[in-house]
Coordinates of C-alpha atoms in Angstrom, one line a residue:
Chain A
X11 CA -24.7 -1.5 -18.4
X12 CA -21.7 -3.9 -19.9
X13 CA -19.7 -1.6 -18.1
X14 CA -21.2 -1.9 -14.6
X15 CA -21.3 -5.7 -15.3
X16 CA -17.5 -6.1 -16.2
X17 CA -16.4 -4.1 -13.3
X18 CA -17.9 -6.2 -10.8
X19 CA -16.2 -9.1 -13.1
X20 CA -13.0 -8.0 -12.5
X21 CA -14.0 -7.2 -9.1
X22 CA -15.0 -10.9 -8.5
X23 CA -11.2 -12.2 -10.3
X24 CA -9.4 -10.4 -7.9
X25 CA -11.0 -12.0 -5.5
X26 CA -10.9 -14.9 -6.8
X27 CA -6.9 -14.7 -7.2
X28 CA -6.6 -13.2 -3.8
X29 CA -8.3 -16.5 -2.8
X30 CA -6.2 -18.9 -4.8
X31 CA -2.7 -17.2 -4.1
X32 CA -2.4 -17.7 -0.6
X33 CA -3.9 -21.5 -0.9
X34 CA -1.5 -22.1 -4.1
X35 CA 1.8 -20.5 -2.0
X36 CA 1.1 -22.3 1.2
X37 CA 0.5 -25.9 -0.3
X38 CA 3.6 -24.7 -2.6
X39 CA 5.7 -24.4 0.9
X40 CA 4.1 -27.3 2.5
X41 CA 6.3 -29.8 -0.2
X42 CA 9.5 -27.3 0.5
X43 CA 9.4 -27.1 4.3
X44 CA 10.6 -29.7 6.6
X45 CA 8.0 -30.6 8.9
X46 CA 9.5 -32.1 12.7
X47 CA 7.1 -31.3 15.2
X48 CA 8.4 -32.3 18.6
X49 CA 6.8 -31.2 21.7
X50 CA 8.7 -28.5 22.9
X51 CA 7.9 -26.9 19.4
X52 CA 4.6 -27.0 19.6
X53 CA 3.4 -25.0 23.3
X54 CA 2.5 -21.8 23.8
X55 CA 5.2 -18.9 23.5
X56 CA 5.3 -17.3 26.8
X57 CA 8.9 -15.8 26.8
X58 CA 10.5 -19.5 27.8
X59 CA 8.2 -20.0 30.6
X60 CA 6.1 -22.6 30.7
X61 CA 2.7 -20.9 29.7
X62 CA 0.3 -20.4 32.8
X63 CA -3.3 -21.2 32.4
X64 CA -5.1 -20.6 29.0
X65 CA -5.9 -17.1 27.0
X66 CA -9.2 -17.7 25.5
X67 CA -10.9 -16.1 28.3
X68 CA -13.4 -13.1 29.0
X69 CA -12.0 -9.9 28.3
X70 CA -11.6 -6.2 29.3
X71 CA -15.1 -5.2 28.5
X72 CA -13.4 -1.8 27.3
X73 CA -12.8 -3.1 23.9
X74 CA -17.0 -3.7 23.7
X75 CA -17.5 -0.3 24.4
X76 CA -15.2 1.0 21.7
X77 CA -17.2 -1.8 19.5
X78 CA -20.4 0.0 20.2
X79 CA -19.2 3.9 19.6
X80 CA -17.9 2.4 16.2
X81 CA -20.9 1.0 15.2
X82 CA -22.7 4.2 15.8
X83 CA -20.1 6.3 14.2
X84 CA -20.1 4.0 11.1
X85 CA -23.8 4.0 10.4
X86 CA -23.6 7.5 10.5
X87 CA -21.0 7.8 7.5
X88 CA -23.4 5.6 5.9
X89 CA -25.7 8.7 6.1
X90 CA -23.3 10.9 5.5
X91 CA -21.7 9.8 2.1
X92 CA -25.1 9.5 0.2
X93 CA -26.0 13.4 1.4
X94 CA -22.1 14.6 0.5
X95 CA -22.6 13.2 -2.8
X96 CA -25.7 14.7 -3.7
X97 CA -24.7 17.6 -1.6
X98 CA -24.1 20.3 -3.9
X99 CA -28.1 19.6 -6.0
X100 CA -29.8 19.5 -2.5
X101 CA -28.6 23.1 -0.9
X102 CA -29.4 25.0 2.7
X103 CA -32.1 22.6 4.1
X104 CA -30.0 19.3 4.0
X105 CA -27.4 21.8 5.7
X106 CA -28.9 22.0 8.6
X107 CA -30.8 19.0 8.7
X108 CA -27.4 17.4 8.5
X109 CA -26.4 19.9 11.4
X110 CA -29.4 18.7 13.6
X111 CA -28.4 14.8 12.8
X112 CA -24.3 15.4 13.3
X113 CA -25.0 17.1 16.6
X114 CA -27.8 14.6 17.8
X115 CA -24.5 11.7 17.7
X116 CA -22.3 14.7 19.3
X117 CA -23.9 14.6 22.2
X118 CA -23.8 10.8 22.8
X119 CA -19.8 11.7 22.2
X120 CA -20.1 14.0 24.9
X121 CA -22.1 12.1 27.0
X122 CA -19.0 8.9 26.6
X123 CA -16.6 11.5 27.2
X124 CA -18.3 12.7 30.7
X125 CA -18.8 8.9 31.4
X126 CA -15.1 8.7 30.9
X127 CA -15.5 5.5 28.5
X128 CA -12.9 7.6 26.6
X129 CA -10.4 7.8 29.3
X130 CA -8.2 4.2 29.2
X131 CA -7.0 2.8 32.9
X132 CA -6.1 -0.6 32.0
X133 CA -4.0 -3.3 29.7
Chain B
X14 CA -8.6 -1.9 -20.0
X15 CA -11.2 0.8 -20.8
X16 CA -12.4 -0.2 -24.3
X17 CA -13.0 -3.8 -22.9
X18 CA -15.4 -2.2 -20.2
X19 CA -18.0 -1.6 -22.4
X20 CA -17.6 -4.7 -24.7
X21 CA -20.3 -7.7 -23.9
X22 CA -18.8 -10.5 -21.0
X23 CA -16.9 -13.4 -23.1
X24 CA -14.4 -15.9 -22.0
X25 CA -11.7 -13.7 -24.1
X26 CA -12.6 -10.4 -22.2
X27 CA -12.5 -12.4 -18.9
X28 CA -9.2 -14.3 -20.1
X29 CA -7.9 -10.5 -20.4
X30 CA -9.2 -9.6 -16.4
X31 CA -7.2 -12.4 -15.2
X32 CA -4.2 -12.1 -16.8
X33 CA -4.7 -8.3 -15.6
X34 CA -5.2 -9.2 -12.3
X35 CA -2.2 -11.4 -12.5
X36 CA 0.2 -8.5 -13.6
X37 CA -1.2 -6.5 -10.9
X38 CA -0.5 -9.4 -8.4
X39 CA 3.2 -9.5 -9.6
X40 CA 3.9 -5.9 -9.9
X41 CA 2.4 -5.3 -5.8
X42 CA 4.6 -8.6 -4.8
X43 CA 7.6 -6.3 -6.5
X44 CA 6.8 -3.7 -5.0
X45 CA 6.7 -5.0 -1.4
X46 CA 9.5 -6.4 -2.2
X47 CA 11.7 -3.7 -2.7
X48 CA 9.3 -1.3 -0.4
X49 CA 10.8 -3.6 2.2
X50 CA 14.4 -3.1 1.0
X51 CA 13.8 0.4 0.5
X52 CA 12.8 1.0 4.2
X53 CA 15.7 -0.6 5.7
X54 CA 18.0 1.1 3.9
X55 CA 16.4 4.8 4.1
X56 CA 15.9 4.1 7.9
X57 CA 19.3 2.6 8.2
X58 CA 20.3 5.8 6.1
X59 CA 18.4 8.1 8.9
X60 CA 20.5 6.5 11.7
X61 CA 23.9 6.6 10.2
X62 CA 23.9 2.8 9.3
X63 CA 24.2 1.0 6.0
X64 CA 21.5 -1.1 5.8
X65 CA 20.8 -4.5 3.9
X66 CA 24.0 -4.5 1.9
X67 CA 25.3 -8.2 1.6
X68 CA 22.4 -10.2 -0.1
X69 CA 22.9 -9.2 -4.0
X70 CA 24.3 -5.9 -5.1
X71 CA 23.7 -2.9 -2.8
X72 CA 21.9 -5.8 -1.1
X73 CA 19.3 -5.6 -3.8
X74 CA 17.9 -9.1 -3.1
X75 CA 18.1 -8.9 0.5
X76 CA 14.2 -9.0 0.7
X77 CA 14.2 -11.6 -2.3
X78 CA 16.3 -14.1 0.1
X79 CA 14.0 -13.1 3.0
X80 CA 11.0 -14.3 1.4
X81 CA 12.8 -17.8 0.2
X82 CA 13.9 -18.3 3.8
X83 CA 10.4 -18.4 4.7
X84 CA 9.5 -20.5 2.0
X85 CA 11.5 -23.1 3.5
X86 CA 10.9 -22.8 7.3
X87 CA 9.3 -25.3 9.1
X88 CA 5.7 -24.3 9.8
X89 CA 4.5 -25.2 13.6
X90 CA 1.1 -24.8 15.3
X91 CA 0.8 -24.4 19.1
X92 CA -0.4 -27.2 20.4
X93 CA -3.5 -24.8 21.9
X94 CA -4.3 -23.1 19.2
X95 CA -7.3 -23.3 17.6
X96 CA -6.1 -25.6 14.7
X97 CA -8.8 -24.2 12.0
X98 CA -9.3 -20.3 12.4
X99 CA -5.5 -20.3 13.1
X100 CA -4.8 -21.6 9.2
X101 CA -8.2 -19.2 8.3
X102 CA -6.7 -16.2 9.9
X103 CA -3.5 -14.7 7.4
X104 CA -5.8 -15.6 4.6
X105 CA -8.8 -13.7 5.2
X106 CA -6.6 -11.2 5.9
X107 CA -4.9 -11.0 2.1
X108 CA -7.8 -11.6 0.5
X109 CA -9.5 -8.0 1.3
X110 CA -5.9 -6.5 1.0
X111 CA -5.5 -7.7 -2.5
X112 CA -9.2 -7.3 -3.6
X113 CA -9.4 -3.7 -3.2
X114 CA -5.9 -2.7 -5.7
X115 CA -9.0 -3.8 -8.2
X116 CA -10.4 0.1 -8.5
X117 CA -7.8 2.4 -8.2
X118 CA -7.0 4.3 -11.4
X119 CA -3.5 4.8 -12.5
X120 CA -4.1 7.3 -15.1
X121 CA -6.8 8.2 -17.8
X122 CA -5.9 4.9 -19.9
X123 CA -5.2 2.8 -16.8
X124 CA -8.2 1.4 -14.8
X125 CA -9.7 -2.3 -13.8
X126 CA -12.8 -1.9 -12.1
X127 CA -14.7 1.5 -12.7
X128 CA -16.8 1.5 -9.3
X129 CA -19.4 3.9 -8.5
X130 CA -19.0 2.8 -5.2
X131 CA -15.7 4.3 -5.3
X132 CA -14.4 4.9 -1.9
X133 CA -16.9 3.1 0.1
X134 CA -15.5 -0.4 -1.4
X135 CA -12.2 0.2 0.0
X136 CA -13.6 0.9 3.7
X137 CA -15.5 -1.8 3.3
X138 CA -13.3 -4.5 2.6
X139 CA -10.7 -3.1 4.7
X140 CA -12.7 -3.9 7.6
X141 CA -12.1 -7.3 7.2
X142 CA -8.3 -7.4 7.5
X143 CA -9.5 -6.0 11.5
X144 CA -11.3 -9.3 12.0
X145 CA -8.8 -11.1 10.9
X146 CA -6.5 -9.5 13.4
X147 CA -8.8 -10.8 15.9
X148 CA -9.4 -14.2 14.2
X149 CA -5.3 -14.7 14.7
X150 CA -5.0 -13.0 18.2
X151 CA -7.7 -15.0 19.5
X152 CA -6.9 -18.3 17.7
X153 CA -3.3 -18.6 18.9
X154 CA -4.4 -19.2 22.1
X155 CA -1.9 -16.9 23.4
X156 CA -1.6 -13.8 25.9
X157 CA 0.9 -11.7 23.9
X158 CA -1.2 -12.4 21.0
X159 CA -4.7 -12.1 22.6
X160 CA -3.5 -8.6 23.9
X161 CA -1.9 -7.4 20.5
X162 CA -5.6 -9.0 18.3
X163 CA -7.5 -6.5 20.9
X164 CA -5.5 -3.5 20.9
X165 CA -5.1 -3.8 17.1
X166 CA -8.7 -4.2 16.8
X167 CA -9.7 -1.0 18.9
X168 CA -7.1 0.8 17.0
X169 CA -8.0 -0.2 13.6
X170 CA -12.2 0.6 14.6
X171 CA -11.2 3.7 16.2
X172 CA -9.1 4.7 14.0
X173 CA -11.6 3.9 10.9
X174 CA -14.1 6.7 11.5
X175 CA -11.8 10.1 11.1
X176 CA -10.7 8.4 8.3
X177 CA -14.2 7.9 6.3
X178 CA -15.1 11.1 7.5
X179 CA -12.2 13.2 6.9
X180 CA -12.8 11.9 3.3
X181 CA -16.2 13.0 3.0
X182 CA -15.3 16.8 2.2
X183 CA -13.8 15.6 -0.5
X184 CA -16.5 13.8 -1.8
X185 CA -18.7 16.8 -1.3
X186 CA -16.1 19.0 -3.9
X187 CA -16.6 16.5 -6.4
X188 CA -20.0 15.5 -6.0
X189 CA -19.1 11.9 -6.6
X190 CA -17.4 8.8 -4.9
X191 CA -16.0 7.4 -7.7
X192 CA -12.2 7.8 -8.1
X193 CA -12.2 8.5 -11.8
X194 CA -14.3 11.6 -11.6
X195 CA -12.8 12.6 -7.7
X196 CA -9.2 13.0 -10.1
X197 CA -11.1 14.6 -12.9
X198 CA -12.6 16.9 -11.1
X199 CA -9.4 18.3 -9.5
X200 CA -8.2 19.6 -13.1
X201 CA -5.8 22.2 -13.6
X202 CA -3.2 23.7 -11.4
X203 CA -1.9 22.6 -8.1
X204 CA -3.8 24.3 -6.3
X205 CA -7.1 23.2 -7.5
X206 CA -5.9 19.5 -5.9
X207 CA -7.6 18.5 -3.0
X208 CA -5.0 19.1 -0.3
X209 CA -5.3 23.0 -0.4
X210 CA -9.0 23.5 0.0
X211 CA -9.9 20.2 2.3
X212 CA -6.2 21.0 4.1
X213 CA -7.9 20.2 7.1
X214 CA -9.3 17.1 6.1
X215 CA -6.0 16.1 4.1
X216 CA -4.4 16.1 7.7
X217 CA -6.5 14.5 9.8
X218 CA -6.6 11.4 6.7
X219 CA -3.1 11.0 6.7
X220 CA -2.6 10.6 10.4
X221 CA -5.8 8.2 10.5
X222 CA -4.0 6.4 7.7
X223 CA -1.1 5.7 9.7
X224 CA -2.8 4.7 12.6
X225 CA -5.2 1.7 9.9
X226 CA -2.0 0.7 8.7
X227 CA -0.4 0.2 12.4
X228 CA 2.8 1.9 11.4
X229 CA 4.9 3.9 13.8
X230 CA 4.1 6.0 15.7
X231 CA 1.1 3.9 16.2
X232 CA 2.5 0.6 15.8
X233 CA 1.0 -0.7 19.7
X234 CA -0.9 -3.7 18.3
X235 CA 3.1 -5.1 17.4
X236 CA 4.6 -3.3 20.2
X237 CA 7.9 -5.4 20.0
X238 CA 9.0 -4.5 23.7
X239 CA 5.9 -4.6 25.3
X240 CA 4.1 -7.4 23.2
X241 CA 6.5 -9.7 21.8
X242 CA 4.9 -9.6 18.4
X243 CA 1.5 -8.9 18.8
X244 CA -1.3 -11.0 17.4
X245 CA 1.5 -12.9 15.0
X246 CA 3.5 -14.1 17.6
X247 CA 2.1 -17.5 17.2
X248 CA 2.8 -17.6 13.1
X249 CA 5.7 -18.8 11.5
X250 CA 7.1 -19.4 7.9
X251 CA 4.6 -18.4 5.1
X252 CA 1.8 -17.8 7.1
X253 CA 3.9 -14.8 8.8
X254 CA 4.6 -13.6 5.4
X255 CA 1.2 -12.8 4.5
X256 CA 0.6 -10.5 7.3
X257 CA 3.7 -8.8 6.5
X258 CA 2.5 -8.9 2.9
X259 CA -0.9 -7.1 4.1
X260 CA 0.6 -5.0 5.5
X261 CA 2.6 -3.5 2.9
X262 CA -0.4 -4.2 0.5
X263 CA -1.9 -1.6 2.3
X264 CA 0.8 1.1 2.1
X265 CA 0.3 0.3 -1.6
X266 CA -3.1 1.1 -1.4
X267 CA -3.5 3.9 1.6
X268 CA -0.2 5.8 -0.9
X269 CA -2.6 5.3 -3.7
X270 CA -5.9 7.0 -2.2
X271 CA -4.0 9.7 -1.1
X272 CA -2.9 10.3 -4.4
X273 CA -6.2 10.0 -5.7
X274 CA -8.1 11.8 -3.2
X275 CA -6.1 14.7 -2.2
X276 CA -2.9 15.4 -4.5
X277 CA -4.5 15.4 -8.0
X278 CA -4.1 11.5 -9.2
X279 CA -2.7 11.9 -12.5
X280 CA -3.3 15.1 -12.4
X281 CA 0.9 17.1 -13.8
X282 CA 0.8 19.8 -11.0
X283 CA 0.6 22.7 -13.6
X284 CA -1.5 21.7 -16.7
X285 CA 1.5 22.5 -19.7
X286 CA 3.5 19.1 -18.1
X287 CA 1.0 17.5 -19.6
X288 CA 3.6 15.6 -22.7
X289 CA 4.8 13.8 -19.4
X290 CA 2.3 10.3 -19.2
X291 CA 0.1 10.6 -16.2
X292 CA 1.0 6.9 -14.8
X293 CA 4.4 8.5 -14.0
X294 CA 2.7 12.0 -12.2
X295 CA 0.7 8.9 -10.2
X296 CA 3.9 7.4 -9.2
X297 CA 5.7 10.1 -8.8
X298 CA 3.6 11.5 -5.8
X299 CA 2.7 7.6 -4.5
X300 CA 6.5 7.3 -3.8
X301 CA 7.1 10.6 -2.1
X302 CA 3.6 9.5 -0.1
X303 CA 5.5 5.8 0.9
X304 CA 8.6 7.6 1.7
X305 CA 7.1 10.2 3.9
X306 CA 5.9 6.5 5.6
X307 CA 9.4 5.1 6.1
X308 CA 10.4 9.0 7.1
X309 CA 7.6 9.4 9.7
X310 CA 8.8 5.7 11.1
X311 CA 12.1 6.5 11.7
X312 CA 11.4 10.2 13.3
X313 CA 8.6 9.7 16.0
X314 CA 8.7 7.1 18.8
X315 CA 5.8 5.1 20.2
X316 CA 2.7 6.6 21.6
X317 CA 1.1 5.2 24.8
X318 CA -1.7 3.6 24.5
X319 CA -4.4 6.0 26.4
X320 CA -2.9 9.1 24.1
X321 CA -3.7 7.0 21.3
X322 CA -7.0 6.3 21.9
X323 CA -7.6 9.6 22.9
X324 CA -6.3 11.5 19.9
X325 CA -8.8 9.5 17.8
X326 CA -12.0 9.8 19.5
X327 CA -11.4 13.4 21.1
X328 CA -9.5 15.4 18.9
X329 CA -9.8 14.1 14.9
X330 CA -13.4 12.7 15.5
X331 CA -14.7 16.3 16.4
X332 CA -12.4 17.7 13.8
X333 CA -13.6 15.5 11.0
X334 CA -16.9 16.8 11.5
X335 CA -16.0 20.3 11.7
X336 CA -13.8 19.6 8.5
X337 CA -17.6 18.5 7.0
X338 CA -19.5 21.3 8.0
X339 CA -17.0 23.8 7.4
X340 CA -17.0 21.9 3.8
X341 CA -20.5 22.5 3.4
X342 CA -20.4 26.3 4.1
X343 CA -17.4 27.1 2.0
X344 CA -19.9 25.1 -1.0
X345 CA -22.7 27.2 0.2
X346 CA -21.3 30.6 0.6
X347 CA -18.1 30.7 -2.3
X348 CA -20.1 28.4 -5.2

């Protein structure tokens, strides 16, 4: 039990650290740095145009459906890691119940793939 | 660290955590570092150049100089940008990067955290460093960047399932997902690592590994012809520097996990090298892994970005679960 504890202890001070180096380096550079900000400085970098219009806008809904067969694949290695680990006590039946569950998401694959949300056209 | 595991929490043992985490801090910084250097000079090496050789001698300090020239730079903020998320976004992407070097195991004697969790803590903190990518492509208020934070994004999701998966054969060998007990279990010769009998899966992770850590030949999201930058374009100074230092946090760790999980850990590759300490077997095989990084970077150019997403979801996706099942039957049928 100590041990489970302790690792999550040192767990929580690297995160921790992680947390406090980046704050301690940046306010470290902020007394280092000059700091001149003149207009020209501070637009948009567009290649030395003058930026056009702004890029906080609605996007290629491609990237969504990528989003959504991620999610889908994800939860099912949530499945999967749990069976693998207990793989070699639970034998034959969890076999093929895993077949039945692998090939159930398969054919959504296939399905995206005939739907050609798998094929990329565009930016 | 292991006979403090088990001792009750007090502010000495926690003293002793911090000042651990704090070596591991400097050694990682010391290693990008001079992973940097390293790079430049083996690539430079590969093209019949010198490489960094001014800075220091043999240009030693070339990346030390580097990182004191962004110290000093002056630090600007677009105008557009949105002010708050674009200060939040290199952070949150450290953070993760740093917090998961807290459970890989070096050798027997040399551990921090001892996670049952094992290999699911790693995907799931590395997840975050992709919203981050977003946070900063989104938050400069930029096109280059807005384009780069996407692609990255897709890449980094699409890119994240082969990986998990290819590393659940492995798993199922040792019954286990913690990283102590995946190394113990591959015991004994060579061939009783990982790579041999999951050479399948040992494949299809190292390309997926690339591909997380957006290195060439999958380096789109930073495509410097195409996109400027990518999602950093915007960045300057230190705040630049810790996506580069991310970045290379994650070679650390991606070079460590392949160790771990498919060439043996610390683990000599015949058991009678065993008077040599395992720490140096570990680093012996995580710096042929980082140099097989630099190696594949200068070889292969760019891929386009319809072949990339295409090699992920049609080709190592179905694989990966092929690699499982063909796992499962090798388990059933040999023992």
């Amino acid at each position: 039990m100590e041990k489970y504890i302790n690792s999550y202890v040192i767990v929580t001070v690297f995160l921790i650290l992680g947390i406090a180096f980046p704050i301690f380096v940046l306010w470290l550079g902020s007394l280092l740095r000059p700091n001149k900000p003149t207009l020209q400085k501070e637009t948009t970098y567009e290649s030395g145009n003058e930026p056009v219009g702004d890029s906080q806008i609605r996007f290629n809904v491609r990237y969504y459906l990528y989003a959504l067969m991620f999610v889908v694949f994800d939860v099912e290695t949530v499945f999967l890691y749990p069976w693998a680990v207990a793989y070699k006590q639970l034998g034959l039946f969890a076999l093929v119940e895993m077949v039945i569950f692998a090939g159930l998401l398969l054919i959504g694959l296939v399905y995206a793939w005939k739907k050609k949300v798998l094929r990329w056209n565009s930016i | 660290m292991q006979h403090f595991w088990d001792q009750p929490l007090s502010w000495g043992t926690a003293g002793i955590f911090a000042a651990a985490a704090i070596g591991v801090l400097a050694f990682v910084i010391f290693f990008v570092t001079y992973a940097i250097y390293f790079e430049r000079k083996f690539i430079g090496w590969m093209q019949y150049r010198q490489g960094p050789n001014r800075t220091g001698p043999l240009g030693l300090l070339q990346s030390v100089a580097d990182v004191a020239k962004l110290l000093f730079k002056e630090d600007t903020i677009p105008k557009k940008a949105d002010r708050g998320l674009f200060i939040l976004a290199p952070v949150l992407a450290f953070v993760p990067s740093f917090a998961v070097l807290a459970f890989i195991p070096y050798s027997l004697n040399l551990q921090f955290a001892d996670l049952n969790v094992g290999f699911l803590y790693y995907i799931a903190l590395s997840g975050i460093t992709t919203i981050a990518i977003v946070v900063a492509g989104w938050a400069s208020n930029n096109k280059y960047s807005l384009l780069g934070g996407m692609r990255s994004a897709a890449q980094m999701i699409s890119y994240e399932v082969p990986l998990v998966m290819s590393v659940v054969g492995v798993v199922m060998m040792s019954g286990s997902l913690n990283l102590r007990d995946i190394v113990i279990a591959q015991e004994g010769y060579f061939w009783h690592w990982n790579f041999l009998p999951q050479i399948l899966g040992f494949g299809i992770f190292l390309i997926a590994a690339v591909s997380e850590l957006n290195r060439t030949p999958f380096d789109l999201p930073e495509a410097e012809s195409e996109l400027v930058a990518g999602y950093h374009v915007e960045y300057s100074g230190f705040r630049f520097a810790f996506f580069m230092l991310t970045e290379y946090i994650y070679v650390y760790a991606i070079a460590s996990l392949t160790t771990i999980l498919f060439l043996g850990g610390w683990n000599p590759p015949i058991p009678q090298l065993d008077f040599i300490p395992g720490v140096l077997w570990f680093f012996l095989k995580f710096a042929v892994i980082v140099f097989c990084l630099f190696w594949i970077r200068a070889t292969f150019p760019r891929l386009r970005v319809d072949q990339l997403m295409g090699l992920a979801w049609k080709v190592l996706l179905p694989l990966a679960i092929l690699n499982i099942f063909l796992t499962a039957l090798g388990i059933e049928l040999i023992g």
